[in-house]
Amino acid sequence: MVHAVPETATAKSSFSLRPGNTKDGVVKTMKSMLLLFILLGVVSGRRTQLLKGLPATSTVEENAAAGVSVYTFNVTVSPLSSEGVAILPTIVNSNPHTEAFGIESKGDLEYSVVTTGNPVLDYETMPKSFDLQIFVQDTTGRTDLNILTVRVTDKNERPVFQGNMAIQTVTIYVLEGTRPEYIYQVDAADPESAELKYSLLPEPVPFTVSESGAIFSTKVFDYEKDPHWYFLNITVTDPDGLSSTKTVNINIINVNDEAPYFTTEQRIYRIPEEQSPGTVVANITAKDPDDEDSPSRLFYSIQSSDRYFSINPSSGVLQVAGRINRDAHPLRLHPNVSVILRVEDSPSGGHTSEMEITIIIDDINDNPPECNPSTFRKEANENTTAGTFLLDLRNYCKDIDVDPSNNQFSFTGLSGFGSNNFALESTVSGRLVMTESIDLENPANLGVEVYSLTVRVQDIAGPNYSSKYPFYTSFDIFLCYIIYIYIRIKPVNEFFPVFSNLSYEFNVPEITKVGSNIGRVNARDKDWPPSVITYSIVAGGGTRDYTNIFWISPTKGDVKILARLDYETTQKHILTVQASDQEKTATTSVTVNVLEVNDEEPVCSPNFYSLQIPVSLAVGTNINGFRIECQDRDSDPRSFRYFINEGNVNNHFIFSPSAGSNTSRLILASRFDYESGLDINWVYKLQVYITDDNLLSAGDKNTHLIKTGMVTLSIRVIPNPTTVIATTPGFTVVTKRENLYSESAWYVPFVITFGSLLLLGLLGYLGFLLATWVRTRCPPAGKADGAPLINAPEKKKPKKEVVVTMTKLSTVFDGEARDPVTGKIYEFNTRSGARRWKKNNEPLQPAPAMQVTSSATDGSGRGTGRAEAPSKKEPSEKRKEPTADTKPAAKSSAGQSETPGQDGLRLQKQKEASEDRGLSSPAPQGRY
């Protein structure tokens, strides 16, 4: 119910120019103009109380439908206004802005504010109050603007489902065997945010719903016993009793929990042998309790190892899988086949059941004649005489039946394409012969090279089975075997190739491009099938510079040029072209006429010349007696035309004659004038063109090929001594060149860098080799005080066992001398030549000493010694002189009495030669 409460209020002077509920552009414009008029009316002070009952406050319930009256008011007009209202009452603005209200006329200047339904009023989401500014104007121009305040009142609304249940029917799937548990949460909300309660209908279902909306199952479902689906009506209710209901579908999902079982009762089957693959033996059936309401989805298989039968995994049809031969092992001795069948309700890891069946194989008369091979291919030359023997079929056929009455067979039914040219001598022999000579070139046989024949081989005795293999065919009651014979007639090359023309003549301009096709030759022979003709040039076509300037396509016969033709050198080429069919050949003559074309440029002598002339040279003078003489290999001398193309400033020079001769002179045509400034150049660079088109008409010059030669002349004008040379400002041309890197030349720095690295590596390696060579050839000088005069070689060479007889040498240094290089004093042994640097304050040794250290003595009393070189790792002091341990040994060795046989010692030389370092001396025989 709508309540209107009048109240006094002052119309607000500020309002917005927002459009109302009309979206038409014209209406918006009119409203804008209306607002402008209102402003003008208010400003002008012509506002009058026209709206009776406004300002006021009214209420309306939320969710009110369109057209609900919110408030009713009247309009009073001036007595002077005869036509009533000029501008009907209009909501010109609202605060906050909305299009939920409009004004409708009720007649007699009574109006009502109504709801528009766009948008629908909502207490929870929209403002609770709206101030509507209503404007009116009568015909006298008086206006009024007042405010109607509309308050939206709350109304209790039904609860609303949320989530998936708000937009669709929810379906829940529950697996059979699932324990009672929570399965779904219903979500709903109350517009007034009140607490809701949930209930479930119908009640006698194995489900419950809690007050919070959680749905629970209350039992363990069995798909085979319980209903497969449930429809639950979920009702949600607010505290005032308003409710909403939605349906939830619950489907029980079947779970594979039962084992299948066979329904076929028969266990023994009988079939004849030699059944074709795919023949049905039995139709095995089974059922699964899990699929009682629908066809069972079971999987069949054979568990026993069996090569004769197979079972369709989905339908259970038992079929013949391979050849079943009762006459061969193992079925010859054991004709009963046991097959174990299995049925599963899942292709992997499901429930299974097994059953054993027995299949008995019955024997039949199934052995027809057989031929190996069953296909024969023979060749015969064409024109082979009639009666020629080709093939004996009996040598390749046999019947393996044991009973003699079943192994007799005959050859009949010779047929096929071209069978009239062949025949069998008799049905028993099986000999195939030719009856007619075959000529492949004969129009009756044209195109036929292979003849396909068939011969039927069959038992004489009638079998009781009509088919054994797919290639057997039943003729009446007889079992037969079909032999296929392919006879190829081998062509004989009887005819020579023949060219289409006796000779060929091609006219070729001399400017034809290299590689161009200039003609074609063609040859055929009458042999069938047509022979492959190949072409070649066997003679002709050569010049002084080229062995052969023509090439012919071996397969097509196209003749092409390999080098440029020159009419001036050779006007005609005669070629001999050969056509071959690999056995027979034929030749023809090909004449190539070279057509003259003006392709040579005039060549003049000299083609460059420098001249000097005085500035006062008379007009008409042949300059320095200069003339040019021209030649053209393919043009008449009268065809030359001379003209200066560039450099003839002020046309001082001409050639005479200018055309019609192969010689022409250079003539001064006009005097030089430097004084007046007409001439400023003292050097003339003339480019003289010589063309060979003098004899051509104007029309022919556009169609004929014209060649041009060129002569360059440099003429320097020499001024008179009194001539004042006009100078011109000089200038300098500076050319700046800058090397820029181009991305396309990326390889340049790479190659330079890589080459530089290789060069540096090579130089380093050569330096290393040079240093090594210098070190080996030029050893360093001995060090003062610290280095011995004799250094043992550092590198060991392969050891060699050498027997050396060594005389014992005294180690006494009984002489002194000064080294000429270092100036130091060294001691030496006068007998052995051994040397050493002399130590300070050390006197000469008078007594001799042995230099060989005996390392061992064999049984004969002879000592064996080994010459030892100083090690690289020994300190320098050890290499200078004997150690304290070796000196007594040497002395005691010297003091012992030796027999003559003991003078010789066997030494194993470690090196064949030693290199001198420092002072040169004989190699020491021992260590010191």
Short mmCIF file of N, CA and C in Angstrom, two decimals, residues 731-814:
data_model
loop_
_atom_site.label_atom_id
_atom_site.label_comp_id
_atom_site.label_asym_id
_atom_site.label_seq_id
_atom_site.Cartn_x
_atom_site.Cartn_y
_atom_site.Cartn_z
N PHE A 731 90.78 24.97 -58.56
CA PHE A 731 90.13 24.32 -57.42
C PHE A 731 90.78 22.96 -57.21
N THR A 732 90.68 22.49 -56.02
CA THR A 732 91.29 21.21 -55.63
C THR A 732 90.18 20.23 -55.27
N VAL A 733 90.26 19.06 -55.87
CA VAL A 733 89.28 18.00 -55.58
C VAL A 733 89.89 17.06 -54.55
N VAL A 734 89.28 16.98 -53.43
CA VAL A 734 89.75 16.11 -52.35
C VAL A 734 88.83 14.90 -52.29
N THR A 735 89.43 13.77 -52.50
CA THR A 735 88.66 12.51 -52.45
C THR A 735 88.95 11.82 -51.13
N LYS A 736 87.93 11.60 -50.38
CA LYS A 736 88.06 10.94 -49.08
C LYS A 736 87.52 9.53 -49.18
N ARG A 737 88.35 8.62 -48.86
CA ARG A 737 87.94 7.21 -48.89
C ARG A 737 87.90 6.67 -47.46
N GLU A 738 86.89 5.99 -47.19
CA GLU A 738 86.68 5.43 -45.86
C GLU A 738 86.28 3.97 -45.98
N ASN A 739 87.01 3.13 -45.29
CA ASN A 739 86.70 1.70 -45.31
C ASN A 739 85.62 1.41 -44.28
N LEU A 740 84.56 0.91 -44.74
CA LEU A 740 83.44 0.55 -43.86
C LEU A 740 83.26 -0.94 -43.84
N TYR A 741 82.98 -1.43 -42.70
CA TYR A 741 82.73 -2.88 -42.58
C TYR A 741 81.33 -3.23 -43.11
N SER A 742 81.30 -4.22 -43.92
CA SER A 742 80.03 -4.71 -44.46
C SER A 742 79.68 -6.03 -43.80
N GLU A 743 78.42 -6.15 -43.36
CA GLU A 743 78.00 -7.40 -42.70
C GLU A 743 78.09 -8.60 -43.63
N SER A 744 77.97 -8.33 -44.94
CA SER A 744 78.05 -9.45 -45.88
C SER A 744 79.46 -10.00 -45.99
N ALA A 745 80.49 -9.21 -45.53
CA ALA A 745 81.88 -9.67 -45.60
C ALA A 745 82.36 -10.12 -44.23
N TRP A 746 81.51 -10.82 -43.49
CA TRP A 746 81.87 -11.29 -42.14
C TRP A 746 83.08 -12.23 -42.15
N TYR A 747 83.28 -12.90 -43.26
CA TYR A 747 84.35 -13.90 -43.30
C TYR A 747 85.73 -13.27 -43.40
N VAL A 748 85.83 -11.97 -43.80
CA VAL A 748 87.15 -11.34 -44.00
C VAL A 748 87.91 -11.28 -42.68
N PRO A 749 87.34 -10.66 -41.60
CA PRO A 749 88.12 -10.66 -40.34
C PRO A 749 88.37 -12.06 -39.79
N PHE A 750 87.44 -12.97 -40.03
CA PHE A 750 87.64 -14.33 -39.53
C PHE A 750 88.84 -14.99 -40.21
N VAL A 751 88.90 -14.86 -41.56
CA VAL A 751 90.00 -15.47 -42.31
C VAL A 751 91.32 -14.83 -41.91
N ILE A 752 91.31 -13.47 -41.75
CA ILE A 752 92.55 -12.78 -41.38
C ILE A 752 93.02 -13.23 -40.00
N THR A 753 92.11 -13.29 -39.05
CA THR A 753 92.49 -13.69 -37.68
C THR A 753 92.99 -15.13 -37.65
N PHE A 754 92.24 -16.01 -38.31
CA PHE A 754 92.63 -17.42 -38.30
C PHE A 754 93.97 -17.62 -38.99
N GLY A 755 94.18 -16.92 -40.12
CA GLY A 755 95.47 -17.03 -40.82
C GLY A 755 96.61 -16.49 -39.98
N SER A 756 96.35 -15.38 -39.24
CA SER A 756 97.41 -14.82 -38.38
C SER A 756 97.80 -15.80 -37.28
N LEU A 757 96.78 -16.44 -36.66
CA LEU A 757 97.08 -17.43 -35.61
C LEU A 757 97.89 -18.58 -36.16
N LEU A 758 97.53 -19.06 -37.35
CA LEU A 758 98.30 -20.15 -37.95
C LEU A 758 99.74 -19.73 -38.22
N LEU A 759 99.91 -18.51 -38.74
CA LEU A 759 101.26 -18.02 -39.04
C LEU A 759 102.08 -17.89 -37.76
N LEU A 760 101.48 -17.34 -36.68
CA LEU A 760 102.22 -17.22 -35.42
C LEU A 760 102.60 -18.59 -34.88
N GLY A 761 101.64 -19.55 -34.96
CA GLY A 761 101.97 -20.90 -34.50
C GLY A 761 103.10 -21.52 -35.29
N LEU A 762 103.09 -21.33 -36.63
CA LEU A 762 104.16 -21.87 -37.47
C LEU A 762 105.49 -21.24 -37.14
N LEU A 763 105.51 -19.89 -36.94
CA LEU A 763 106.77 -19.21 -36.61
C LEU A 763 107.29 -19.69 -35.25
N GLY A 764 106.37 -19.86 -34.28
CA GLY A 764 106.81 -20.35 -32.97
C GLY A 764 107.41 -21.74 -33.04
N TYR A 765 106.76 -22.61 -33.85
CA TYR A 765 107.28 -23.97 -33.98
C TYR A 765 108.64 -23.97 -34.66
N LEU A 766 108.81 -23.15 -35.69
CA LEU A 766 110.13 -23.06 -36.36
C LEU A 766 111.18 -22.52 -35.40
N GLY A 767 110.79 -21.55 -34.55
CA GLY A 767 111.75 -21.04 -33.57
C GLY A 767 112.17 -22.11 -32.57
N PHE A 768 111.19 -22.94 -32.15
CA PHE A 768 111.51 -24.02 -31.23
C PHE A 768 112.48 -25.02 -31.87
N LEU A 769 112.23 -25.38 -33.12
CA LEU A 769 113.13 -26.30 -33.82
C LEU A 769 114.52 -25.70 -33.96
N LEU A 770 114.61 -24.40 -34.27
CA LEU A 770 115.91 -23.75 -34.41
C LEU A 770 116.66 -23.74 -33.08
N ALA A 771 115.95 -23.41 -31.98
CA ALA A 771 116.63 -23.39 -30.67
C ALA A 771 117.13 -24.78 -30.30
N THR A 772 116.33 -25.79 -30.62
CA THR A 772 116.77 -27.16 -30.31
C THR A 772 118.01 -27.54 -31.10
N TRP A 773 118.01 -27.15 -32.37
CA TRP A 773 119.18 -27.48 -33.21
C TRP A 773 120.43 -26.75 -32.72
N VAL A 774 120.29 -25.46 -32.37
CA VAL A 774 121.43 -24.67 -31.89
C VAL A 774 121.95 -25.25 -30.58
N ARG A 775 121.04 -25.71 -29.72
CA ARG A 775 121.47 -26.25 -28.43
C ARG A 775 122.26 -27.54 -28.60
N THR A 776 121.85 -28.36 -29.58
CA THR A 776 122.57 -29.62 -29.80
C THR A 776 123.89 -29.39 -30.51
N ARG A 777 123.93 -28.39 -31.41
CA ARG A 777 125.16 -28.14 -32.17
C ARG A 777 126.12 -27.24 -31.43
N CYS A 778 125.68 -26.34 -30.62
CA CYS A 778 126.53 -25.36 -29.95
C CYS A 778 126.25 -25.42 -28.46
N PRO A 779 126.88 -26.33 -27.72
CA PRO A 779 126.66 -26.40 -26.27
C PRO A 779 127.21 -25.17 -25.57
N PRO A 780 126.68 -24.82 -24.41
CA PRO A 780 127.15 -23.63 -23.67
C PRO A 780 128.53 -23.86 -23.08
N ALA A 781 129.27 -22.76 -22.87
CA ALA A 781 130.62 -22.83 -22.27
C ALA A 781 130.53 -23.23 -20.81
N GLY A 782 131.60 -23.91 -20.31
CA GLY A 782 131.60 -24.37 -18.93
C GLY A 782 131.58 -23.23 -17.94
N LYS A 783 130.94 -23.46 -16.82
CA LYS A 783 130.83 -22.43 -15.80
C LYS A 783 132.10 -22.39 -14.97
N ALA A 784 132.39 -21.22 -14.50
CA ALA A 784 133.59 -21.03 -13.68
C ALA A 784 133.39 -21.62 -12.31
N ASP A 785 134.40 -22.33 -11.83
CA ASP A 785 134.48 -22.89 -10.48
C ASP A 785 133.45 -23.99 -10.24
N GLY A 786 132.30 -23.84 -10.72
CA GLY A 786 131.25 -24.77 -10.31
C GLY A 786 130.99 -25.88 -11.28
N ALA A 787 131.34 -25.76 -12.57
CA ALA A 787 130.97 -26.77 -13.58
C ALA A 787 132.17 -27.58 -13.95
N PRO A 788 132.06 -28.87 -14.15
CA PRO A 788 133.18 -29.72 -14.57
C PRO A 788 133.50 -29.47 -16.02
N LEU A 789 134.71 -29.82 -16.40
CA LEU A 789 135.10 -29.66 -17.79
C LEU A 789 134.39 -30.64 -18.69
N ILE A 790 134.07 -31.78 -18.16
CA ILE A 790 133.46 -32.82 -18.99
C ILE A 790 132.08 -33.11 -18.43
N ASN A 791 131.08 -32.96 -19.27
CA ASN A 791 129.70 -33.26 -18.87
C ASN A 791 129.24 -34.51 -19.58
N ALA A 792 128.67 -35.36 -18.80
CA ALA A 792 128.15 -36.60 -19.41
C ALA A 792 126.89 -36.26 -20.21
N PRO A 793 126.64 -36.96 -21.26
CA PRO A 793 125.40 -36.73 -22.05
C PRO A 793 124.18 -36.99 -21.19
N GLU A 794 123.16 -36.18 -21.46
CA GLU A 794 121.95 -36.25 -20.64
C GLU A 794 120.98 -37.31 -21.15
N LYS A 795 120.98 -37.55 -22.41
CA LYS A 795 120.01 -38.48 -22.98
C LYS A 795 120.68 -39.82 -23.22
N LYS A 796 119.96 -40.84 -22.87
CA LYS A 796 120.47 -42.20 -23.04
C LYS A 796 120.06 -42.74 -24.38
N LYS A 797 120.97 -43.38 -25.06
CA LYS A 797 120.66 -44.04 -26.32
C LYS A 797 120.42 -45.52 -26.04
N PRO A 798 119.84 -46.19 -26.98
CA PRO A 798 119.61 -47.63 -26.78
C PRO A 798 120.91 -48.33 -26.38
N LYS A 799 120.79 -49.16 -25.35
CA LYS A 799 121.97 -49.85 -24.81
C LYS A 799 122.47 -50.91 -25.80
N LYS A 800 123.74 -51.00 -25.94
CA LYS A 800 124.36 -52.03 -26.76
C LYS A 800 125.44 -52.74 -25.93
N GLU A 801 125.47 -54.01 -25.99
CA GLU A 801 126.49 -54.80 -25.28
C GLU A 801 127.75 -54.85 -26.14
N VAL A 802 128.77 -54.16 -25.68
CA VAL A 802 130.03 -54.10 -26.44
C VAL A 802 131.16 -54.62 -25.53
N VAL A 803 131.96 -55.48 -26.06
CA VAL A 803 133.11 -56.01 -25.33
C VAL A 803 134.29 -55.10 -25.60
N VAL A 804 134.78 -54.44 -24.54
CA VAL A 804 135.87 -53.48 -24.69
C VAL A 804 137.02 -53.93 -23.79
N THR A 805 138.19 -53.97 -24.33
CA THR A 805 139.40 -54.25 -23.54
C THR A 805 139.99 -52.92 -23.15
N MET A 806 139.97 -52.63 -21.87
CA MET A 806 140.40 -51.32 -21.38
C MET A 806 141.67 -51.47 -20.56
N THR A 807 142.57 -50.63 -20.88
CA THR A 807 143.82 -50.60 -20.12
C THR A 807 143.64 -49.71 -18.91
N LYS A 808 144.10 -50.17 -17.81
CA LYS A 808 143.99 -49.39 -16.59
C LYS A 808 144.78 -48.11 -16.73
N LEU A 809 144.16 -47.01 -16.44
CA LEU A 809 144.79 -45.71 -16.57
C LEU A 809 145.00 -45.11 -15.19
N SER A 810 146.06 -44.38 -15.07
CA SER A 810 146.35 -43.73 -13.80
C SER A 810 145.48 -42.51 -13.65
N THR A 811 144.95 -42.31 -12.49
CA THR A 811 144.10 -41.14 -12.22
C THR A 811 144.91 -39.99 -11.62
N VAL A 812 146.25 -40.09 -11.71
CA VAL A 812 147.09 -39.01 -11.15
C VAL A 812 147.18 -37.90 -12.17
N PHE A 813 146.86 -36.66 -11.78
CA PHE A 813 146.97 -35.50 -12.66
C PHE A 813 148.36 -34.92 -12.42
N ASP A 814 149.27 -35.20 -13.39
CA ASP A 814 150.67 -34.84 -13.22
C ASP A 814 151.08 -33.67 -14.08
#
